[in-house]
Coordinates of C-alpha atoms and ligand atoms in Angstrom, one line a residue:
X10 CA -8.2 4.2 -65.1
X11 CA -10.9 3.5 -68.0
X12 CA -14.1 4.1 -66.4
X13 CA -17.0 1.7 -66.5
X14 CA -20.5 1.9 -68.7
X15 CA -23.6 0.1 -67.1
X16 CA -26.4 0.6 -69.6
X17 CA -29.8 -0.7 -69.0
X18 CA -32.8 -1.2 -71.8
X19 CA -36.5 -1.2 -70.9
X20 CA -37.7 -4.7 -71.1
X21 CA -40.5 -6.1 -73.2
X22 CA -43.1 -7.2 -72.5
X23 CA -43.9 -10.7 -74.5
X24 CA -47.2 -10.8 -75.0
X25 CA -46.8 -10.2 -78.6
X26 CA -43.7 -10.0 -81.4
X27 CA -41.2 -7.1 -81.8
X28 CA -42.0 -4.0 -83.9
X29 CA -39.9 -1.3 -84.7
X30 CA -40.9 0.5 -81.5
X31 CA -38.9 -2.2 -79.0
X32 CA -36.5 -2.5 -82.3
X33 CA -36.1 1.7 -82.0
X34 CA -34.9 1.5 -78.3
X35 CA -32.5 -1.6 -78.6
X36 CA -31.0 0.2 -81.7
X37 CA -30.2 3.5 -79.8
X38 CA -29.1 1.7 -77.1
X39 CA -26.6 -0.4 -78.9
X40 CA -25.7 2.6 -80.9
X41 CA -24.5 4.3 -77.2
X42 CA -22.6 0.8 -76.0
X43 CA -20.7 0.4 -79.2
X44 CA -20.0 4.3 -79.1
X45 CA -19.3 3.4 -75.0
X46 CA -17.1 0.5 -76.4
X47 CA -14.9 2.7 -78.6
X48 CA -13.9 4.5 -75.4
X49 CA -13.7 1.8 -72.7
X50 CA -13.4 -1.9 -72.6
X51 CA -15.6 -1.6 -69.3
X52 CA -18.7 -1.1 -71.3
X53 CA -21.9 -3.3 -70.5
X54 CA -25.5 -3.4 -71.9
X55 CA -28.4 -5.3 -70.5
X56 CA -31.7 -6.3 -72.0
X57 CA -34.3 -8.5 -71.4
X58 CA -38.3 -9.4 -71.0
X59 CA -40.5 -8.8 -68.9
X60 CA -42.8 -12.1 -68.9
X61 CA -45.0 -12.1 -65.7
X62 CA -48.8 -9.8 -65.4
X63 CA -52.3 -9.9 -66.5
X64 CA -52.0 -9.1 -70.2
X65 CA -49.3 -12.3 -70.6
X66 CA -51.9 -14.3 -68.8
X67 CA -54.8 -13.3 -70.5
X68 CA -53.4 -13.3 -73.9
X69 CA -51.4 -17.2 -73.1
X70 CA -55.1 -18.2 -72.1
X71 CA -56.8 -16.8 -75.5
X72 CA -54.6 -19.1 -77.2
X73 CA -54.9 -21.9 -75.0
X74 CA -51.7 -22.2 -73.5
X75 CA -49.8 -21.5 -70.4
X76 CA -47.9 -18.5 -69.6
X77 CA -44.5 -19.5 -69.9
X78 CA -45.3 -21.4 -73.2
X79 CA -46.0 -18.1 -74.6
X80 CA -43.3 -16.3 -72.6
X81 CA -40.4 -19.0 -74.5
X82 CA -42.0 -18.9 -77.8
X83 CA -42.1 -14.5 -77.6
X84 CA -38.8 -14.6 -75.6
X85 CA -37.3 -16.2 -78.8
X86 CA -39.5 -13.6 -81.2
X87 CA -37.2 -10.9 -79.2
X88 CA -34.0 -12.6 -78.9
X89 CA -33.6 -13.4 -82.9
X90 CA -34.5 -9.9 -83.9
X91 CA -32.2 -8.1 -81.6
X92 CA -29.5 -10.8 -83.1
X93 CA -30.7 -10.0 -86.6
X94 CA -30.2 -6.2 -85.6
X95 CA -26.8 -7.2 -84.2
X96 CA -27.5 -5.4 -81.0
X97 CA -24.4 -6.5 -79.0
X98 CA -26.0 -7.1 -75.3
X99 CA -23.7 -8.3 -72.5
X100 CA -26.5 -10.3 -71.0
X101 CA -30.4 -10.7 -71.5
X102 CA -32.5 -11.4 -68.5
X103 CA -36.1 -12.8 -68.5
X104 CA -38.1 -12.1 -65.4
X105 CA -39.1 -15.9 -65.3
X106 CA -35.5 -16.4 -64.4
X107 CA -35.2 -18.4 -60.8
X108 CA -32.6 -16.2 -59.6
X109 CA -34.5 -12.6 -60.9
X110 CA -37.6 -14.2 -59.0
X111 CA -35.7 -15.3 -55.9
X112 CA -34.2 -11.7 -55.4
X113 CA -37.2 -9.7 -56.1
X114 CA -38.5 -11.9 -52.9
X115 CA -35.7 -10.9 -51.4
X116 CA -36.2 -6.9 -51.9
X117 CA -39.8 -7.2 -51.5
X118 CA -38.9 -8.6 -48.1
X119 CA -36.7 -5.7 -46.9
X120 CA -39.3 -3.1 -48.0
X121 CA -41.5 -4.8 -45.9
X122 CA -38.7 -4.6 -42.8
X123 CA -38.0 -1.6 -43.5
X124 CA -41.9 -0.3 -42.9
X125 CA -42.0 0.9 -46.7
X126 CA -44.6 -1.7 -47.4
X127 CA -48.0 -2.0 -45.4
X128 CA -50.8 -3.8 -46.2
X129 CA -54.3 -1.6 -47.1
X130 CA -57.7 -2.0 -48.2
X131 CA -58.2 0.4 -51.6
X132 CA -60.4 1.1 -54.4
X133 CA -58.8 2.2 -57.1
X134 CA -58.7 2.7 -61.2
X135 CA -56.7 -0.4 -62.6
X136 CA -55.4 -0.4 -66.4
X137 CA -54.3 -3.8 -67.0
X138 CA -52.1 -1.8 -70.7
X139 CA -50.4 0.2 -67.9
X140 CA -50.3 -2.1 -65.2
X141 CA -51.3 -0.5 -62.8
X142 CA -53.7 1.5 -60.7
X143 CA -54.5 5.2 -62.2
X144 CA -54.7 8.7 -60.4
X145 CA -57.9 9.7 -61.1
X146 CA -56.2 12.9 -62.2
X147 CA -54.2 11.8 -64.8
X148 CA -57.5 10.4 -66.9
X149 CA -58.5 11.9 -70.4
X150 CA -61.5 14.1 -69.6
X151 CA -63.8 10.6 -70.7
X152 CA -62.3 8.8 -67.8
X153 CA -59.7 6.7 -70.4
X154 CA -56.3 5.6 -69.6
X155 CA -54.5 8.3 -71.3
X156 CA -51.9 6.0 -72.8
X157 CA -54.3 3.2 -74.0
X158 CA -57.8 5.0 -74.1
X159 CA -59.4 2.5 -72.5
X160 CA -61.6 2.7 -69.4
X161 CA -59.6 1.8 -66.3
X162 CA -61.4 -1.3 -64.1
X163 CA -62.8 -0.4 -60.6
X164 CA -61.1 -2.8 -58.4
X165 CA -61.4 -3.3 -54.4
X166 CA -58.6 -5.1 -53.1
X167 CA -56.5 -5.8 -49.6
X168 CA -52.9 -5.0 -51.0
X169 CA -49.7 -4.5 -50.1
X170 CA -48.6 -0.6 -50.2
X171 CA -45.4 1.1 -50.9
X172 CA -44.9 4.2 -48.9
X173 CA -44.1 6.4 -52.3
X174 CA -45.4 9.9 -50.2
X175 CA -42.3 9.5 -47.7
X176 CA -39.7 9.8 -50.3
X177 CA -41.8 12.9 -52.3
X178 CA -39.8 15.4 -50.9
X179 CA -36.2 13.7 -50.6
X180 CA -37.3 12.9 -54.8
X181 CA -38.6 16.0 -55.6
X182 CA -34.8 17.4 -53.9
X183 CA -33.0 15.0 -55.9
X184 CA -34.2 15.6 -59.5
X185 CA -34.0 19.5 -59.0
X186 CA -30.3 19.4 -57.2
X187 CA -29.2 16.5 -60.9
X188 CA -30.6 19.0 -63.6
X189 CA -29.3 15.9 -66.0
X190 CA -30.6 13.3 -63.9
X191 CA -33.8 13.2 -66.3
X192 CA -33.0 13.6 -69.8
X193 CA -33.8 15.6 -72.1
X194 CA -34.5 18.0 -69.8
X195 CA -38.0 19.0 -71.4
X196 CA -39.3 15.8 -69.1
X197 CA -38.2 17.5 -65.7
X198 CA -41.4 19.4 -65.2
X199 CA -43.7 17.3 -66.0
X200 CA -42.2 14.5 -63.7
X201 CA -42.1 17.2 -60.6
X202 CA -45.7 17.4 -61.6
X203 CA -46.3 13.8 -61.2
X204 CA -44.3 14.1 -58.1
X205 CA -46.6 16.3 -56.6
X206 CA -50.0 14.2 -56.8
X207 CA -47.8 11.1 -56.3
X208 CA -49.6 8.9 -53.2
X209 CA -48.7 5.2 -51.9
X210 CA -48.8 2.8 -54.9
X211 CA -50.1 -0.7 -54.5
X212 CA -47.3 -2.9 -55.0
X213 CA -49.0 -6.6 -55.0
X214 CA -52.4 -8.1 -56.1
X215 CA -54.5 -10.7 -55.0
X216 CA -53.7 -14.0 -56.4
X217 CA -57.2 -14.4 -57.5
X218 CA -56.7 -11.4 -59.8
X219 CA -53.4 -11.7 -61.5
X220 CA -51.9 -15.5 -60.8
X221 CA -49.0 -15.1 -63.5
X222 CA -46.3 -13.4 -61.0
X223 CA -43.8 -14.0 -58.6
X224 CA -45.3 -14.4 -55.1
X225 CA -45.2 -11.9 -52.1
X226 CA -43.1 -13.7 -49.8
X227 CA -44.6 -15.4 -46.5
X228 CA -48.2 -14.4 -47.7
X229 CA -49.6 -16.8 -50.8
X230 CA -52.5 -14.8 -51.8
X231 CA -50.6 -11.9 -52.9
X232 CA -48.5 -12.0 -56.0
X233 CA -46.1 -8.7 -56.2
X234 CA -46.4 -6.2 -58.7
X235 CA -45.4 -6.1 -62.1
X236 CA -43.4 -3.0 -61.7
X237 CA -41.3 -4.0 -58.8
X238 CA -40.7 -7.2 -60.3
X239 CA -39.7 -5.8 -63.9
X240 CA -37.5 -2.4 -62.7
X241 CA -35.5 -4.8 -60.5
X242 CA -34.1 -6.3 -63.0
X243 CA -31.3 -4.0 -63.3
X244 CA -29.5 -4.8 -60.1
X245 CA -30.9 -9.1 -60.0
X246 CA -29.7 -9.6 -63.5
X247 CA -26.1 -8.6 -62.5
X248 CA -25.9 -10.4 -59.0
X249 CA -27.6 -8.0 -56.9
X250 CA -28.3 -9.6 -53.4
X251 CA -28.9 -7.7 -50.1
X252 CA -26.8 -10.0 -47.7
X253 CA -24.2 -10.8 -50.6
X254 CA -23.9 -8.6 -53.9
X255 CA -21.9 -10.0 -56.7
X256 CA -18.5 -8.6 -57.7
X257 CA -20.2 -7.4 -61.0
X258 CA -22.6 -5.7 -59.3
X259 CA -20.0 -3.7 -57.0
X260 CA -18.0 -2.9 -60.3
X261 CA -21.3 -2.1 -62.8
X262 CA -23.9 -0.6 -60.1
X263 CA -25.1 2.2 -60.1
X264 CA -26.3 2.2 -64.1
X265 CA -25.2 5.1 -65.6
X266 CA -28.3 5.3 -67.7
X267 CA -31.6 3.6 -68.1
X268 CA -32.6 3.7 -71.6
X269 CA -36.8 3.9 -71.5
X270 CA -39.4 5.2 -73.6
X271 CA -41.4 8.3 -73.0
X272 CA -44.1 6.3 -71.6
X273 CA -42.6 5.3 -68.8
X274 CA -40.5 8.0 -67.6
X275 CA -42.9 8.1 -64.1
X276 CA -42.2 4.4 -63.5
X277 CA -38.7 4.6 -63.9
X278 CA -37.6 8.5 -61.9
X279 CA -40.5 8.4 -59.5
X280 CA -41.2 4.2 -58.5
X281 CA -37.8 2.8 -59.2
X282 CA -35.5 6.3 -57.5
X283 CA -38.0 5.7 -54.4
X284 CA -37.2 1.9 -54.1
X285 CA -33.5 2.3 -54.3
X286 CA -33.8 4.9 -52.1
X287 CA -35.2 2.6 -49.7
X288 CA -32.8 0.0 -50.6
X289 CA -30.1 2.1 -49.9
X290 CA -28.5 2.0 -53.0
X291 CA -26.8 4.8 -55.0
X292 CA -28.9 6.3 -57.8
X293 CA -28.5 5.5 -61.8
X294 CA -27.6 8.5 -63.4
X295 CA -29.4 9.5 -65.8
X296 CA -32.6 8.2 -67.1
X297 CA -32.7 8.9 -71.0
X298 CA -36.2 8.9 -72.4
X299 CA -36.6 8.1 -76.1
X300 CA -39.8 9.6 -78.2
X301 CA -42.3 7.2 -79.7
X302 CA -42.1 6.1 -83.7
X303 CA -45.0 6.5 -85.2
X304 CA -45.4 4.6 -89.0
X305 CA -46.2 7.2 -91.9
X306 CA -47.6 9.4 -88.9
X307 CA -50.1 7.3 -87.1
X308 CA -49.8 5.3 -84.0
X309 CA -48.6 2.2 -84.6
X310 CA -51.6 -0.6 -83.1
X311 CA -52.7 -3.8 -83.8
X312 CA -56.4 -2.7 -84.8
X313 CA -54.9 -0.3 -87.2
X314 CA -53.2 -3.0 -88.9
X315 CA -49.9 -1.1 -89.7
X316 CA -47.5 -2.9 -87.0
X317 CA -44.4 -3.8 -88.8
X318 CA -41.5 -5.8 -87.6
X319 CA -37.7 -5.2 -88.1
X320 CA -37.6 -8.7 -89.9
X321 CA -40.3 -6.8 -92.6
X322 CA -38.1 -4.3 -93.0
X323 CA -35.0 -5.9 -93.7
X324 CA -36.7 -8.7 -95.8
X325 CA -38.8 -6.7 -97.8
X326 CA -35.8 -4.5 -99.2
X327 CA -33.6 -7.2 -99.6
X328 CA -31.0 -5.9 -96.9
X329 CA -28.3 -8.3 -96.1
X330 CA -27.3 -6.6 -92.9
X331 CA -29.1 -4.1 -90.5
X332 CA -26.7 -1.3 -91.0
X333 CA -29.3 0.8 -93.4
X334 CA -32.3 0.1 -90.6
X335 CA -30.3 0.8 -87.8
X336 CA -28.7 4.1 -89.5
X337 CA -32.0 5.6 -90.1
X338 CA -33.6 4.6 -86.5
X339 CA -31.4 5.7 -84.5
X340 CA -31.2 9.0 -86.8
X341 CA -35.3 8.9 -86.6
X342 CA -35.9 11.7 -84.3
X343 CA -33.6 14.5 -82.4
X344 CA -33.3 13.2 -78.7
X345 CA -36.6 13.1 -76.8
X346 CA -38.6 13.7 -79.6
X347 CA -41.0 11.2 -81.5
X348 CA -40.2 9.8 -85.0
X349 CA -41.4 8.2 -88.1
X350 CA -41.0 5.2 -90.2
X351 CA -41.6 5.4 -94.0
X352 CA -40.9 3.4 -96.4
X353 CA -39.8 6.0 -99.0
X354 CA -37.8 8.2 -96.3
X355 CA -36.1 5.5 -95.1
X356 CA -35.0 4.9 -98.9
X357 CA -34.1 8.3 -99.5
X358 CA -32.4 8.8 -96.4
X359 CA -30.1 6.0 -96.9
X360 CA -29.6 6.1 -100.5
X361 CA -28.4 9.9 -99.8
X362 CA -26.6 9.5 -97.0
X363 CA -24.7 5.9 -96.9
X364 CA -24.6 5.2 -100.6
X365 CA -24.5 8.9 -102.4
X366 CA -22.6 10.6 -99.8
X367 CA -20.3 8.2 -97.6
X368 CA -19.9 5.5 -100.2
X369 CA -19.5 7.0 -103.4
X370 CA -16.5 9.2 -101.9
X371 CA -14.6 6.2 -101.0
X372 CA -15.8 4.3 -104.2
X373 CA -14.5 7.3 -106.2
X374 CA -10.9 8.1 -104.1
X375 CA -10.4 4.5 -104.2
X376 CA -10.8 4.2 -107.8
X377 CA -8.7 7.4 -108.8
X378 CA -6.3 5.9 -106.1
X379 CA -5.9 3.3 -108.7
X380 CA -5.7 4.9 -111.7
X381 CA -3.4 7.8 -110.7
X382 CA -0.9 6.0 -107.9
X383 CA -1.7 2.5 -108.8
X384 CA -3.7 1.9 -105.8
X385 CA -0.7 3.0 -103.4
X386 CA 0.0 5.9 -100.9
X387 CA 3.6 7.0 -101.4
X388 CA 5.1 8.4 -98.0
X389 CA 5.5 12.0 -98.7
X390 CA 1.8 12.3 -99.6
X391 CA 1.3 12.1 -95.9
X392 CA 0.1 15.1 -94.8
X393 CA 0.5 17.2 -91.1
X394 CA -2.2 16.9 -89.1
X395 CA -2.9 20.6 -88.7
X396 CA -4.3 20.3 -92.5
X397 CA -7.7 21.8 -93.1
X398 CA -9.6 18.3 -93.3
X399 CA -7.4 17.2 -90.4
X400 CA -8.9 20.0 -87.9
X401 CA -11.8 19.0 -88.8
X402 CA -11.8 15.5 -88.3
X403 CA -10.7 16.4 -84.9
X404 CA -13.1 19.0 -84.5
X405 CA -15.7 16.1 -85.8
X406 CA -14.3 13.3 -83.0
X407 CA -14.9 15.8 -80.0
X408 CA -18.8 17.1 -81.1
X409 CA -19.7 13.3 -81.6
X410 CA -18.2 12.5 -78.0
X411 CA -19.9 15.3 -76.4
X412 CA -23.1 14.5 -78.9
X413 CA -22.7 11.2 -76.9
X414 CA -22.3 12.4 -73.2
X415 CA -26.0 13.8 -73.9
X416 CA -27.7 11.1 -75.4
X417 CA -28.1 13.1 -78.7
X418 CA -27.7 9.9 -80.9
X419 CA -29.7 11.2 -83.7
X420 CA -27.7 14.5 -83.7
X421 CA -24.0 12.5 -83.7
X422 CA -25.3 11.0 -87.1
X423 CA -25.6 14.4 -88.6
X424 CA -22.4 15.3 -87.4
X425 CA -20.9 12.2 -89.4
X426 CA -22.5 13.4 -92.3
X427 CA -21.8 16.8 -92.4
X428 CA -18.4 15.5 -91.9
X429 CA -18.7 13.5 -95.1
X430 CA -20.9 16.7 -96.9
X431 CA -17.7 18.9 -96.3
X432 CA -15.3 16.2 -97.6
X433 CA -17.0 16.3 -100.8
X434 CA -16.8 19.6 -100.9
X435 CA -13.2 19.0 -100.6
X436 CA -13.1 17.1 -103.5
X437 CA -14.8 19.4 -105.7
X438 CA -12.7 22.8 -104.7
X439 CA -9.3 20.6 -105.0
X440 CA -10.6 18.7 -108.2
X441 CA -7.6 15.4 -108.1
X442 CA -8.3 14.5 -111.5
X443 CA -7.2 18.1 -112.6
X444 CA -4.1 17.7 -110.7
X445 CA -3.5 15.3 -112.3
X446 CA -3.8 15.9 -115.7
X447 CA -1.5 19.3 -115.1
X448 CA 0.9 16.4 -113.6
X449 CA 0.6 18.1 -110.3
X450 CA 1.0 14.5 -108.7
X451 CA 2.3 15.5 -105.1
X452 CA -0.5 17.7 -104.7
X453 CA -2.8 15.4 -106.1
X454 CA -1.5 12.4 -104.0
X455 CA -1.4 14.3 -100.9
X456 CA -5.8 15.3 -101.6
X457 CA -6.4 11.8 -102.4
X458 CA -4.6 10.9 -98.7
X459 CA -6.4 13.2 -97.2
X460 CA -9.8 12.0 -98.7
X461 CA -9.0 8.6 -97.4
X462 CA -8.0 9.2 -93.8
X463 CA -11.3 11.2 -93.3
X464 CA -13.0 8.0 -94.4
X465 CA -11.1 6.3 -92.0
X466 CA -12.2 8.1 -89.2
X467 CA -16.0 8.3 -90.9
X468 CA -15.6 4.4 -91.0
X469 CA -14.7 4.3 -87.3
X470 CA -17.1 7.0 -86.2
X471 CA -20.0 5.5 -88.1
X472 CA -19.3 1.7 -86.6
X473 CA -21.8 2.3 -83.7
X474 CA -24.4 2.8 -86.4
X475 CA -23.3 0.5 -88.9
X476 CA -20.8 -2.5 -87.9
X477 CA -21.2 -3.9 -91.4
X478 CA -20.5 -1.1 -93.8
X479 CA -17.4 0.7 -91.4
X480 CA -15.5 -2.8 -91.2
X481 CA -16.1 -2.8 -95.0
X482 CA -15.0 1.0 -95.1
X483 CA -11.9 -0.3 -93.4
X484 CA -11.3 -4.1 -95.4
X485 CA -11.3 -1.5 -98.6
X486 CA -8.5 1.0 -97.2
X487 CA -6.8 -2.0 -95.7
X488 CA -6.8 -1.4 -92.4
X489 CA -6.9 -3.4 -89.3
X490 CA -10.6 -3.8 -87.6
X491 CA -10.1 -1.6 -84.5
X492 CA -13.0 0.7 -84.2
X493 CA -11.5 1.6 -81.2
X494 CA -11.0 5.6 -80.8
X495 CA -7.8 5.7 -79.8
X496 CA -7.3 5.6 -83.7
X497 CA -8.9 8.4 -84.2
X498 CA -5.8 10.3 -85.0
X499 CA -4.5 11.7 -88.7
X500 CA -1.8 10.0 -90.0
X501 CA -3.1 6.6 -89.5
X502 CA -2.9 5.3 -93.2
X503 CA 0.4 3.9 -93.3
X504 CA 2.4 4.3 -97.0
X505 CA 2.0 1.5 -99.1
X506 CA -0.5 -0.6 -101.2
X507 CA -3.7 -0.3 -100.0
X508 CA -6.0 -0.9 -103.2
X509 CA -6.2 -2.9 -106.4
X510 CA -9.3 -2.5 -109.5
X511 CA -10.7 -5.7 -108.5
X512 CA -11.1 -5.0 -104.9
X513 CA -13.2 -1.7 -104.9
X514 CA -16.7 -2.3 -104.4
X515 CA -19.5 0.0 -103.2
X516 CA -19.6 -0.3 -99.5
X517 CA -24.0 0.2 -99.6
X518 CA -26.3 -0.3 -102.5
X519 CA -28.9 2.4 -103.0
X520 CA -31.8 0.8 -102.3
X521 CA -33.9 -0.6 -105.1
X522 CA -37.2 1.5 -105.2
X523 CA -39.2 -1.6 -106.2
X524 CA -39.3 -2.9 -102.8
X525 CA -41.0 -1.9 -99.5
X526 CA -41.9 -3.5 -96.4
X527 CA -42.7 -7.1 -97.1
X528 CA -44.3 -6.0 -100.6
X529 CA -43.4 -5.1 -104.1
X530 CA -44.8 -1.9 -104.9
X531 CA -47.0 -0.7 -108.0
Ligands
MSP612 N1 -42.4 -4.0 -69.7 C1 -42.4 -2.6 -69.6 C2 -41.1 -2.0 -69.3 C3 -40.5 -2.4 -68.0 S1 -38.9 -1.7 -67.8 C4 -38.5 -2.2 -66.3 C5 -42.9 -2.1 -71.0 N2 -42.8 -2.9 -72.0 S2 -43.2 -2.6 -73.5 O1 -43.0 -3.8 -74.3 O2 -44.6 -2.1 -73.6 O3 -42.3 -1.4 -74.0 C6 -40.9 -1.7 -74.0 C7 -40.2 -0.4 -74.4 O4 -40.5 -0.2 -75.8 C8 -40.6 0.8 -73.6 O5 -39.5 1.6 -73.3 C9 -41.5 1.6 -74.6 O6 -41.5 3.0 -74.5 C10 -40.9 1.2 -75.9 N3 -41.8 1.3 -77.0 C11 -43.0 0.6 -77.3 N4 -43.6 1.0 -78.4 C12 -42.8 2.1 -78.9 C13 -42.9 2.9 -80.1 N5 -43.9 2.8 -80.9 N6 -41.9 3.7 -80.3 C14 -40.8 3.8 -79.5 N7 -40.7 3.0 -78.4 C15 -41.7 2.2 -78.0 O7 -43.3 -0.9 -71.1

């Protein structure tokens, strides 16, 4: 039996456009359902906004209008550019949605039953960037928010409280008995440290304060928490409900990994493990934290004025599909770790690696395909499958799976490449065209076979990363479009035609180095 794939984005907030930071996590997490896809047709990927808080109703009333007029116009801001980037979601939820709204009413509701939430008079350090009240502890040593260097608010409330201290221990047991429950595994530590300090978090606000939220249930001053609200959207938006689940949600729950940034790894192994756990509900399992992408090193921020948006990116150099963009985030940074966005590395990157090294093999096989064989494979230049390039196509196919299993999306792209690299190598030590000229046609056919059945498997083990250019990989060697990898064998080129002059075309363009982001350059 295929087993099932439940992945889970972080979701947006909308109080501003898409940058290549949300664009970063939506690629790598399309990147692992397409991969997910390859082996499983149970494979499912949710993403969504998260539209309710303080900063959506503070920044809808700086532009004079209503929250949900600027949730619907930024919801759309997301939507198109994740449809620009191709990212292949199942479903995308928005927190505004009745039925998200109606069962985080519902959960709320049984925390309270369950005596997880209590209500409490506090004093505490609110950052409205985080959302949320600060441990003292955790400040910079000037009293800032250590994520948005800002000084926290001092606000005295009557709030509702969830219990977070009762489940410290049971938590604490849990992420040290699932080594891989918190990857990479360079975050463990640091979230047992959390763990430590961790107290009861305030889980609703006064109406007064933050009126843009879904209301606490049975109590109209409060409005619940962002948090709650936003990390249930894993189980409403697939028909989670506590008298009545959905059938989706009995086949799909628990995720098997929430896709998050770095930032909010405490909200996500601490907040969210504690309210399932209260819930009663089986854990996801594993949380995958991403790094941050910085642009030519610095943070990216409105006031430095260097926020770019995927649309930029693709417009500027003239891209008619995302594959080049999406090829070089999702191969921005080794897993965990932060990345960067240039404008002349991301040229370089894919000029060397999807047009020099990927595309020009093809290009050049295909051509000398043509001019030696007359564009056809005859059947006894199909070779065994224990031939050199053969093992390691193979050899290639398991890494990348296993690259996979751990979330090292970045380091799966290399393996592709290196793939590609040794191909080339290949060609040079077996030299065709000298075959051919000493007439040694067999052997030539039979390196020229070989050449194109490793781009057949590059094509399908580069289609998470770029749809576009492996289906054209595949149009050129005349095969069908199933990137599926149960045709990830050798000896899948069949003998035949497969080519003709006129039909060999460069799969990528190198990029022309006139244009960058949104500008012309020099
Ligand atoms: N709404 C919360 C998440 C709730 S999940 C239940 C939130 N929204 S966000 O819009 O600020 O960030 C969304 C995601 O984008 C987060 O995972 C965050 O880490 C990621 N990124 C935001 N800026 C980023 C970069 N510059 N680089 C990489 N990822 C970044 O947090």
């Amino acid at each position: 039996m295929q087993e099932k794939f439940y992945l889970t984005t972080a979701i947006d907030y909308v109080n501003g456009a898409p940058h290549i930071g949300h664009a970063y996590e939506k690629i790598l997490s399309d990147v692992i359902i397409r991969h997910k896809r390859q082996l499983t047709d149970k494979a499912f990927m949710l993403t969504g906004t998260d539209e309710h808080g303080i900063k959506i109703q503070k920044t809808a009333a700086s532009f004079g209008i209503t929250p949900k007029e600027l949730c619907d116009q930024n919801f759309n801001q997301f939507n198109s550019a994740w449809k620009e980037l191709e990212i292949s979601y199942d479903k995308i939820i928005r927190t505004t949605d009745e039925q998200h709204k109606k069962t985080v009413k519902q959960i709320f509701k049984k925390l309270l039953e369950n005596g997880d939430i209590y209500k409490h008079k506090y004093t505490g350090l609110y950052c409205s960037g985080c959302e949320s009240f600060l441990n003292p502890k955790d400040l910079t040593p000037d009293g800032l928010c250590p994520n948005h260097l800002k000084k926290p608010e001092e606000i005295t409330e009557e709030n509702y409280f969830f219990r977070l201290s009762k489940y410290k221990d049971k938590l604490a047991q849990y992420i040290k008995s699932h080594p891989d429950f918190i990857i990479p595994s360079f975050r463990v530590n640091e979230i047992l440290n959390q763990l430590e300090n961790i107290e009861d978090i305030s889980v609703s606000r006064t109406k007064a304060s933050v009126r843009w939220a879904i209301e606490v249930p049975e109590d109209e001053e409060q409005s619940i928490y962002v948090w709650i609200d936003a990390l249930s959207n894993y189980i409403t938006a697939i028909g989670y409900d506590i008298e009545n689940p959905s059938e989706q949600f009995k086949e799909l729950w628990p995720a098997n990994v929430h896709v998050i940034g770095k930032d909010i790894i405490k909200f996500h192994s601490i907040y969210w493990t504690a309210i399932l756990m209260s819930l009663g509900l089986p854990l996801p399992e594993h949380i995958f934290a991403h790094g941050w992408i910085t642009i030519d090193q610095s943070k990216m921020s409105k006031s430095l004025g260097n926020v770019i948006a995927p649309h930029d990116v693709l417009q500027g150099f003239n891209l008619e599909h995302p594959d080049a963009f999406r090829y070089y985030m999702a191969s921005a940074a080794l897993i965990g770790r932060d990345g960067n966005y240039s404008d002349e590395d991301f040229k370089e990157k894919v000029n060397a690696d999807l047009a020099n090294n990927i595309g020009n093999l093809l290009n050049r096989t295909l051509n000398m395909l043509v001019k030696y064989f007359n564009g056809e494979i005859k059947p006894e230049s199909i070779t065994s499958k224990d031939c050199k390039i053969a093992i390691m196509a193979e050899n290639t196919k398991q890494q990348i799976i296993e690259a996979f299993n751990k979330y090292e999306i970045a380091e799966a792209a290399n393996l592709i490449v290196s793939f590609s690299d040794s191909v080339n190598k290949y060609v040079t030590e077996n030299a065709p065209w000298t075959l051919a000229k000493e007439g040694k046609m067999h052997e030539c056919a039979q390196v020229l076979y070989n050449i194109l059945e490793a781009m057949r498997h590059i094509a399908i083990m580069l289609s998470p990363y770029c749809p576009n250019i492996a289906a054209d990989i595949l149009v050129q060697l005349n095969e069908k479009q199933d990137f599926s990898y149960s045709n990830l064998y050798w000896g899948g080129i069949k003998s035949g035609q497969i080519t003709q002059k006129d039909k060999i075309k460069p799969v990528f363009l190198r990029l022309d180095s006139e244009f960058a982001t949104g500008k012309k350059k020099g």
